[in-house]
Coordinates of C-alpha atoms and ligand atoms in Angstrom, one line a residue:
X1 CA 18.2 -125.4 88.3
X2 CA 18.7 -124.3 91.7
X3 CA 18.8 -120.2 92.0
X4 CA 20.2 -120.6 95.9
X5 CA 22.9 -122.5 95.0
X6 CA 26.2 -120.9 96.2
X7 CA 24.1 -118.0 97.5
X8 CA 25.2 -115.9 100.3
X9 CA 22.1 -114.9 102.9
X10 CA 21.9 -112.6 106.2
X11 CA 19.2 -114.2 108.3
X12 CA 18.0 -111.9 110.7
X13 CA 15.9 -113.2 113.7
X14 CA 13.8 -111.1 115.9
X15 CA 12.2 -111.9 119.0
X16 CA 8.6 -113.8 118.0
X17 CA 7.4 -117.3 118.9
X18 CA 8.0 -117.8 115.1
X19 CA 11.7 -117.9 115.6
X20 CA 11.7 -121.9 116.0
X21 CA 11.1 -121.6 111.9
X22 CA 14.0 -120.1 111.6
X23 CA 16.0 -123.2 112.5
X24 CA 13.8 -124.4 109.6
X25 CA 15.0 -121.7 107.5
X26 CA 18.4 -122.2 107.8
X27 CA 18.3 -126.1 107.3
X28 CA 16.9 -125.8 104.2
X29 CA 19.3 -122.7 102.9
X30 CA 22.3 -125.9 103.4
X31 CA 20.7 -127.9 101.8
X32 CA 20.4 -125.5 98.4
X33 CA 24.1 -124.5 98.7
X34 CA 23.4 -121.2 100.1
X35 CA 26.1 -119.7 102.7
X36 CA 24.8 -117.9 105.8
X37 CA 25.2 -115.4 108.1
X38 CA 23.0 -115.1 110.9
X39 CA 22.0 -112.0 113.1
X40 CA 20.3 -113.0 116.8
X41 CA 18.4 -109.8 118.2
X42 CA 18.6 -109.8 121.8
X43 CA 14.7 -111.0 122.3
X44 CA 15.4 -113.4 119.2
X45 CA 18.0 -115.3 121.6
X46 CA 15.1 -115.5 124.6
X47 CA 13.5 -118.0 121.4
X48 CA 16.3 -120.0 120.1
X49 CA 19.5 -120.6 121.0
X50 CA 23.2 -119.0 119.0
X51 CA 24.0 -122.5 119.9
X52 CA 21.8 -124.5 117.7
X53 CA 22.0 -121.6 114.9
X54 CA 25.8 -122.2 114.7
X55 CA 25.1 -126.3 114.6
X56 CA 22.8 -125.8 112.0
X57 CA 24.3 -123.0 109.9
X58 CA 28.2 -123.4 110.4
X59 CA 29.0 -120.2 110.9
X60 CA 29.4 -117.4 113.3
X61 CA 26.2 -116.1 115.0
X62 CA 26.2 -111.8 115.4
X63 CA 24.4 -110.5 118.4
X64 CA 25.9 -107.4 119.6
X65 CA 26.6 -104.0 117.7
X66 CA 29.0 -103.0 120.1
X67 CA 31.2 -106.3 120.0
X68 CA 34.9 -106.1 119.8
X69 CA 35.2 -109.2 118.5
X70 CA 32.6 -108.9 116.2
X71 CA 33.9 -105.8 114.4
X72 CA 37.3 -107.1 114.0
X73 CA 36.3 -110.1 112.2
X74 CA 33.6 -108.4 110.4
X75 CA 31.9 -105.0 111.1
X76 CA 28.2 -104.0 110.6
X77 CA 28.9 -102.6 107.2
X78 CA 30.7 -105.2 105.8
X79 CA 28.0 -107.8 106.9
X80 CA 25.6 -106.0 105.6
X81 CA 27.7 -106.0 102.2
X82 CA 28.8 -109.6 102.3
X83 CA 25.2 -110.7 101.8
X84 CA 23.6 -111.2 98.1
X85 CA 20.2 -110.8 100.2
X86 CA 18.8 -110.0 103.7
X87 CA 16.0 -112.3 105.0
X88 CA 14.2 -110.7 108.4
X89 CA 12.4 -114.0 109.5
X90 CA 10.6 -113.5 111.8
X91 CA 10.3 -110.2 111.8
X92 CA 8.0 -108.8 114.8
X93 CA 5.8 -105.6 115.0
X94 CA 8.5 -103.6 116.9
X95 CA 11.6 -104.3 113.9
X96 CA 9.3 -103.7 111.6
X97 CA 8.9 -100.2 113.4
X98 CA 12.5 -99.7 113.8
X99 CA 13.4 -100.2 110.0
X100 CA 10.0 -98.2 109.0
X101 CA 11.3 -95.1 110.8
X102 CA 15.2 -95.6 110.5
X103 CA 15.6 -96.4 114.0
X104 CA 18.9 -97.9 114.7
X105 CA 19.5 -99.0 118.3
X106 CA 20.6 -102.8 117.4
X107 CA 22.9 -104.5 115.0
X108 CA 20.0 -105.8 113.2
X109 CA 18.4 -102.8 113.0
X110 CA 21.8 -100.9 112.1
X111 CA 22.3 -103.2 109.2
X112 CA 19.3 -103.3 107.9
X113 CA 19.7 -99.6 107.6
X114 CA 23.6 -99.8 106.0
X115 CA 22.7 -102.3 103.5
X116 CA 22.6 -101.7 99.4
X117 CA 20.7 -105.1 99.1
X118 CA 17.5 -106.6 98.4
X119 CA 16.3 -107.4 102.2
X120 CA 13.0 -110.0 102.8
X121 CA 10.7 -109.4 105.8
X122 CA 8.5 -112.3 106.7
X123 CA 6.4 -110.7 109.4
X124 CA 4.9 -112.9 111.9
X125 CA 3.0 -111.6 115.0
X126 CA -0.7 -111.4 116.6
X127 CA -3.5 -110.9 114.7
X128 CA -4.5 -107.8 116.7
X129 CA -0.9 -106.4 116.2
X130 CA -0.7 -107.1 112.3
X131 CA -4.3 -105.1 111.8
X132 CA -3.1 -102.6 113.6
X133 CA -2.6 -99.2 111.7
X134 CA 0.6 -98.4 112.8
X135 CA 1.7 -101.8 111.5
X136 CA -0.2 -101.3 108.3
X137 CA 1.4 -97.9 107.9
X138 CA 5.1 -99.4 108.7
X139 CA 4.5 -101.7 106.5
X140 CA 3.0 -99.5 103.0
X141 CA 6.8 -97.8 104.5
X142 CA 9.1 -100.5 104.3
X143 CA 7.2 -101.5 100.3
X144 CA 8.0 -97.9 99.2
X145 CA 11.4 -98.3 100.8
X146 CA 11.8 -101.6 98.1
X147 CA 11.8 -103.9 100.7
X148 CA 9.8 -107.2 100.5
X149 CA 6.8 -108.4 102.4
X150 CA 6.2 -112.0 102.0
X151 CA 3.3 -113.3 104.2
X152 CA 2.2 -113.1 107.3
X153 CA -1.0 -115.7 106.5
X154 CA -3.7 -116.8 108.2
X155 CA -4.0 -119.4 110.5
X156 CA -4.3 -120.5 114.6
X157 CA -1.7 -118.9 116.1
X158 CA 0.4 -119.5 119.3
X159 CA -1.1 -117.1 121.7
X160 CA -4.5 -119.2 121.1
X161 CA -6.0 -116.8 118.7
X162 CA -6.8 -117.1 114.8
X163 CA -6.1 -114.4 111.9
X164 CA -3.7 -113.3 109.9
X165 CA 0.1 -112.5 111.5
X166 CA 1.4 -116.5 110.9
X167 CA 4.7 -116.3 109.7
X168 CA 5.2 -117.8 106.4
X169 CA 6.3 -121.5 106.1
X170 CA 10.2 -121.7 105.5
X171 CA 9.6 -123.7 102.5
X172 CA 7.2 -120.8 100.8
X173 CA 10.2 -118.6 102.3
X174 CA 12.5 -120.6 100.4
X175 CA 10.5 -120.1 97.4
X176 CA 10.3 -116.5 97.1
X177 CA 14.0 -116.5 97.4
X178 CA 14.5 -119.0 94.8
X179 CA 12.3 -117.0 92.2
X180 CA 13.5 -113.7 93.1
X181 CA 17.4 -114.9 92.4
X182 CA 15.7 -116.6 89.3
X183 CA 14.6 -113.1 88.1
X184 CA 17.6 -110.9 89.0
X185 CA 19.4 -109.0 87.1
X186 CA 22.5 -107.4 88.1
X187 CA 21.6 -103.3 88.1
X188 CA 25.0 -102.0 86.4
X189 CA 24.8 -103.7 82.9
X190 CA 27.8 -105.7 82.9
X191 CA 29.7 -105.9 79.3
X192 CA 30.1 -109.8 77.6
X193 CA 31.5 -111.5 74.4
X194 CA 31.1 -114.7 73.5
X195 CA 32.7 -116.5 70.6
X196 CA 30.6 -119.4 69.4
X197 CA 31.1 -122.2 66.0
X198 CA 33.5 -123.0 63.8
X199 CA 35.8 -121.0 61.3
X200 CA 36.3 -121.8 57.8
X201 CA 40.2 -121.6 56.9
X202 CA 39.9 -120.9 53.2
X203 CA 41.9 -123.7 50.7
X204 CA 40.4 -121.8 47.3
X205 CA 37.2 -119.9 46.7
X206 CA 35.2 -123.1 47.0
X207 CA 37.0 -125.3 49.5
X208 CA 38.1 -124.9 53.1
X209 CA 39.3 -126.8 56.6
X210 CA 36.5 -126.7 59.4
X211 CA 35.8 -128.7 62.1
X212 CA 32.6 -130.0 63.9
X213 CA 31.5 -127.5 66.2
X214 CA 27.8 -126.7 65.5
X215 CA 27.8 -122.9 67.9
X216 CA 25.2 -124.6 70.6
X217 CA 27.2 -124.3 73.1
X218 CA 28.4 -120.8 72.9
X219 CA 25.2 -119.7 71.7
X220 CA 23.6 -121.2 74.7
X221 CA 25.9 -119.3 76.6
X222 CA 25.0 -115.8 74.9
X223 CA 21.5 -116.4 75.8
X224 CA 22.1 -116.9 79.4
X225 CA 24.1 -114.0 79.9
X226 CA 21.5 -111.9 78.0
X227 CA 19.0 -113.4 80.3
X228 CA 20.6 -112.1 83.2
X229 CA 21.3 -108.8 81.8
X230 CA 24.5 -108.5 80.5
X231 CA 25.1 -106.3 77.2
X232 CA 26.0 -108.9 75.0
X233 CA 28.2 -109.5 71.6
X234 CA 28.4 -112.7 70.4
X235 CA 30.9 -113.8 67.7
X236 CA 30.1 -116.2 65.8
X237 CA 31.5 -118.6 63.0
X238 CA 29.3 -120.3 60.3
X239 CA 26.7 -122.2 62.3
X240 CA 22.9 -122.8 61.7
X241 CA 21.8 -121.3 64.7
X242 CA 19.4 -118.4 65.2
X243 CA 19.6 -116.1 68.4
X244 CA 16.8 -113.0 69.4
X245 CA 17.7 -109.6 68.2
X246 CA 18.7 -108.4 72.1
X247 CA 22.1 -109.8 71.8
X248 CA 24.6 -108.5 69.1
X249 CA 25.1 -111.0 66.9
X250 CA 28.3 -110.3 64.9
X251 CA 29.0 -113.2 62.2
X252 CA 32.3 -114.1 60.8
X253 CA 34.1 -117.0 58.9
X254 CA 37.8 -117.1 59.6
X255 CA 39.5 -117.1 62.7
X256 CA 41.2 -113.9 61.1
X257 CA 37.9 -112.3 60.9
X258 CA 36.8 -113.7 64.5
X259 CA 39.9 -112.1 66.1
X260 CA 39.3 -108.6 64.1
X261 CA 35.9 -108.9 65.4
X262 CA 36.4 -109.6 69.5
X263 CA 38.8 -106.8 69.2
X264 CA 36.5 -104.2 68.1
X265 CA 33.7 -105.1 70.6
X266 CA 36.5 -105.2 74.1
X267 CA 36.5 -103.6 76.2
X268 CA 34.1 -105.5 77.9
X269 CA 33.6 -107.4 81.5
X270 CA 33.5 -111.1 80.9
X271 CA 34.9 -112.3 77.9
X272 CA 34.2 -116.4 76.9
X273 CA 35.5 -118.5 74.5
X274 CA 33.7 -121.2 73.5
X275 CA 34.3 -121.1 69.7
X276 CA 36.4 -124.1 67.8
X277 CA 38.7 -121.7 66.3
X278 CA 40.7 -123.3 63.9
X279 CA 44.4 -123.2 64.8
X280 CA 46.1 -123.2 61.3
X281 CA 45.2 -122.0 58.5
X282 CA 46.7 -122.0 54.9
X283 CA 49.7 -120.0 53.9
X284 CA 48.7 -119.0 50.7
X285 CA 44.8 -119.0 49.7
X286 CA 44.3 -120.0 46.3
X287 CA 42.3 -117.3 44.4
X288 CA 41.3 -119.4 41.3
X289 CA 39.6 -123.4 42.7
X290 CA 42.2 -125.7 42.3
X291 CA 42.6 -128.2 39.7
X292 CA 42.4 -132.0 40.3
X293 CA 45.8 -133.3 40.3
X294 CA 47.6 -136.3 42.0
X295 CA 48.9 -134.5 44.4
X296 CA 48.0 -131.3 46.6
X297 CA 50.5 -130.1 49.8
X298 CA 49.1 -127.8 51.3
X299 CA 51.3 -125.6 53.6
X300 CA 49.6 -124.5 57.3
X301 CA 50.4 -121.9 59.0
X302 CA 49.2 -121.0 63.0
X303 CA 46.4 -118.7 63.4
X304 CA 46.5 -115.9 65.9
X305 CA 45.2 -117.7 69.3
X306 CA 42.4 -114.7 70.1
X307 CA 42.3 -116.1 73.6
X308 CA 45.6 -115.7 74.7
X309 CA 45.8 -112.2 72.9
X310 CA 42.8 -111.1 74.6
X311 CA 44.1 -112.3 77.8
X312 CA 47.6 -111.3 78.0
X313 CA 46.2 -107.2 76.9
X314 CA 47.6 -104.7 78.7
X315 CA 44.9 -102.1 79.0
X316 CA 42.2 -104.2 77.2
X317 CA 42.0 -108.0 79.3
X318 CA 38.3 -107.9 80.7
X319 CA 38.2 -108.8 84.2
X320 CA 36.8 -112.2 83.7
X321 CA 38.4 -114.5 80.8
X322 CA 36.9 -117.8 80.1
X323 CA 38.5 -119.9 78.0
X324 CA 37.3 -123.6 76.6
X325 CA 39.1 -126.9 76.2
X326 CA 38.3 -129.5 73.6
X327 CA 40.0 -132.5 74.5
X328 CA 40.3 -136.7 73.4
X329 CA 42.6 -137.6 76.5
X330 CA 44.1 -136.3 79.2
X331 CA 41.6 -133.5 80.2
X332 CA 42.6 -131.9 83.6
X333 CA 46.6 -132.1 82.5
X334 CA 45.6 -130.2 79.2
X335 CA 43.2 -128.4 80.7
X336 CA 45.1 -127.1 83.3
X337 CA 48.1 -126.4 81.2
X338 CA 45.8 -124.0 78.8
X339 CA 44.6 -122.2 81.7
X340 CA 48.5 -121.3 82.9
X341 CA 49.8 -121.1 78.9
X342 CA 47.0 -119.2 77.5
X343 CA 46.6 -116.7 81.2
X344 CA 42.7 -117.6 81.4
X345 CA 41.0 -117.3 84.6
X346 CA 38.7 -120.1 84.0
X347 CA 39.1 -123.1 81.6
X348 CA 35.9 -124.9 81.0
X349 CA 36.9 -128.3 79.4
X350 CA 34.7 -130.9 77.6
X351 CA 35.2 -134.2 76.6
X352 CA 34.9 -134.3 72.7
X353 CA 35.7 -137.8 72.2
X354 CA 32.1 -138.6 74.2
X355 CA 29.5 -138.4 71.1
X356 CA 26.2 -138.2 73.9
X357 CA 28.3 -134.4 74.5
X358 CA 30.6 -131.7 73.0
X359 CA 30.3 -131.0 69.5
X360 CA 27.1 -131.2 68.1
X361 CA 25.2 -132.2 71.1
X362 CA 22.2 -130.4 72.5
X363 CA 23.7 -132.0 76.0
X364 CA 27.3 -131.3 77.7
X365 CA 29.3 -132.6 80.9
X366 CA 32.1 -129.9 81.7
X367 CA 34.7 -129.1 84.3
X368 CA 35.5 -125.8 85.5
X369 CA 39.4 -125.4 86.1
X370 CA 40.2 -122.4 88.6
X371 CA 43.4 -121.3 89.3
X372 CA 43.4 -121.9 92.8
X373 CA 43.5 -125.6 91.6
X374 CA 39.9 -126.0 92.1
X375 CA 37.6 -127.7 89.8
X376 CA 33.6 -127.4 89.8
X377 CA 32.3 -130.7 87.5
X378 CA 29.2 -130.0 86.1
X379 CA 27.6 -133.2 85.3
X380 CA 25.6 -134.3 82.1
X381 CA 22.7 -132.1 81.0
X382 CA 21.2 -129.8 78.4
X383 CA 24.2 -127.1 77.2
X384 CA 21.4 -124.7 78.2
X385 CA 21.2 -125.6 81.6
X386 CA 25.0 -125.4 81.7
X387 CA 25.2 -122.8 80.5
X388 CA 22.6 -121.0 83.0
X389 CA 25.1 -122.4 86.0
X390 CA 28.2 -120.9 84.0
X391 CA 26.6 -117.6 84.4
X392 CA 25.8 -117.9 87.8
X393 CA 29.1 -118.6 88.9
X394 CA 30.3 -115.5 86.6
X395 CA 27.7 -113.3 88.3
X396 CA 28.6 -114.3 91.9
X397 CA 32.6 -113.9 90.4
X398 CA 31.9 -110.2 88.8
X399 CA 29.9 -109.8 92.5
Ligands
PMT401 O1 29.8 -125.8 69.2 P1 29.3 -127.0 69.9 O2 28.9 -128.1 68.9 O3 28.1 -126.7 70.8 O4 30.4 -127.7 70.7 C1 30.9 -127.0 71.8 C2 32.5 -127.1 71.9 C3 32.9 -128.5 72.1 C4 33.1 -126.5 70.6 C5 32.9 -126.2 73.1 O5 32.3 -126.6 74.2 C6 34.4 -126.1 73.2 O6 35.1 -126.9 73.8 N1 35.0 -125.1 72.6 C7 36.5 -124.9 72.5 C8 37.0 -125.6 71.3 C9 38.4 -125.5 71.1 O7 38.8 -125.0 70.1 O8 39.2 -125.8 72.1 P2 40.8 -125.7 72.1 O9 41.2 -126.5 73.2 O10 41.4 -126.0 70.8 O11 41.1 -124.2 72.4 C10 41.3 -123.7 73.7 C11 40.7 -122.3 73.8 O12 41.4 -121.4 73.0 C12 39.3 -122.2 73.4 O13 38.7 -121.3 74.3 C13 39.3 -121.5 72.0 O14 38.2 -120.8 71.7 C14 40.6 -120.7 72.1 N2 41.3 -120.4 70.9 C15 41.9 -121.5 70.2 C16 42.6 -121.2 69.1 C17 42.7 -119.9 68.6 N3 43.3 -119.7 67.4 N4 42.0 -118.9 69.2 C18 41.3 -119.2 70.3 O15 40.8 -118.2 70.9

């Protein structure tokens, strides 16, 4: 799985011969998915050019603090909001001093000081420079401010000497990035439920209508979000499953039981429907099993749709509903019609007629209907690994 992927990065580039890398950087945050924003400091630009940034990144370079332009379209604050992460690469001895000592005298500088984000400083400078104890004092600054240092390393460097002060290679760059997205968490505990299985629609005491959902996929989908953090409820019909004690496993049979159930666990953030609940169910449970006899109507009637009750709530719709869509034929019409009838935000809809996927299947191919018309396909893999993608796109949503 790739943790960049629709990631949003501030590169910051400082004034060092190192700076070249940076075009490095940036070619390999395209090609994992990540957006960028880049900052040129005024020395950074004698290096490299906002020319070739822009060609390579396809966006806007920022140079100046004091730009009219710049602040219309997008001030220092917001920049330094808009980011998931700030990368300083390279950073040199003197903006290392500036953010040690809350010196604010650039827009690089200024940002780094406004931001509420994880921010990245790959030093690179002289040997001579990087021993030096001011530098090491900066330095044991910035690591109690929670910034992180990754590199310099050792090696020849450009002004003919050897030692440590090399700036990382952007691909070891790349890599610290990708684990530290891998391992985050979001800090305000963000509230989920997930409704997972089957339900069992009651004929007599001994029989009842179900349908072939085995819980994998919303149980997959419980574990990511607890993986990532979230507080998490899942609801689940009869299934053979087992799930770790972190997540709140609330087990039900009916689609009566399953709609009691999500209602006394909302509020919450995210709410995601993944269960095969069953739509009817009968009208009049018999008590006593029922006796063989030529023949048995049975009279349906429709369940409550927990979905589109939770999703048409006044005071209690979460802010992210997710609902699924188990379809033979016709998947985007259907698909898109249950994300306008049943007022989802998201419909994630699989192909059950495909046996390699949907029920059963430890593997899934899904599309993610938006309601801006767009649709994300997420092609054929394990419902675990789909799963992990579904919750990145609901972090960088509730983001
Ligand atoms: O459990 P697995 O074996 O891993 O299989 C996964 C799955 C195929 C069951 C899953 O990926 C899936 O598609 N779940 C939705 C199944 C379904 O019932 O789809 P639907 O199109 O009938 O319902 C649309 C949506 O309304 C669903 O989010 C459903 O949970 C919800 N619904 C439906 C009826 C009802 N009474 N209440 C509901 O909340």
């Amino acid at each position: 799985m790739n943790n960049l992927n629709n990631k949003k990065v501030l590169l910051i580039i400082c004034g060092g011969i190192a700076a070249y890398k940076s075009l490095e950087i940036i070619r390999l945050f395209k090609k994992n998915g990540v957006t960028i924003k880049t900052i040129l400091t005024k020395n950074g630009a004698e290096f490299v050019t906002p020319l070739s940034i822009t060609s390579l990144s396809q966006s806007k370079v920022y140079q100046d603090l004091f730009s009219l332009e710049n602040e219309a379209e997008m001030d220092h604050i917001s920049l330094s909001r808009w980011a998931d992460l700030i990368l300083i690469a390279p950073a040199t001895a003197n903006t290392i001093s500036k953010l040690a000592n809350g010196i604010s005298d650039d827009l690089a500088s200024t940002v780094a000081l406004a931001s509420n984000k994880k921010i990245f400083v790959a030093p690179a400078m002289n040997v001579r420079m990087w021993e030096h104890q001011s530098t090491k004092e900066n330095i044991a600054k910035l690591k109690t401010y929670n910034y992180k240092i990754i590199g310099p390393t050792i090696g020849d460097m450009a002004c003919g000497e050897y030692g440590e002060g090399k700036m990382l290679d952007p691909k070891e760059i790349i890599n610290h990035l990708k684990s530290y997205f891998k391992n985050f968490k979001p800090k305000n505990k963000f509230k989920a439920i997930v409704t997972a299985g089957p339900t069992n629609e009651y004929i007599d005491p001994v029989r009842f209508i179900t349908n072939k959902s085995s819980g994998k996929q919303g149980y997959e989908i419980a574990k990511s979000l607890s993986k990532k953090g979230f507080d998490t409820t899942l609801i689940s019909g009869p299934t053979n499953l087992k799930i770790k004690n972190d997540i709140n496993l609330i087990q039900v049979e009916t689609a009566e039981e399953m709609f009691q159930a999500t209602l006394k666990n909302l509020p919450v953030d995210v709410a995601i429907f993944s269960a095969a609940v069953g739509d009817y169910k009968i009208k009049k449970t018999s008590k006593i099993k029922i006796k063989k006899q030529d023949k048995l109507n049975l009279e349906l009637e429709k369940n409550v749709d927990i979905l589109n009750y939770v999703s048409n709530h006044n005071s209690l719709r979460p802010k992210l509903v997710v609902g699924f869509a188990a379809e033979t034929n016709n998947l985007e019409d259907y698909a898109n019609k249950k994300l306008i009838e049943k007022n989802c935000d998201w419909i994630i809809a699989n192909d059950v007629m495909n046996k390699k996927i949907g029920f059963n299947s430890d593997y899934n191919e899904v599309s993610i209907f938006y309601k801006n018309d767009k649709i994300d396909k997420l092609a054929y893999k394990l419902k675990s690994e789909i799963s992990d993608e579904i919750v990145e796109k609901i972090i960088n949503h509730l983001n």
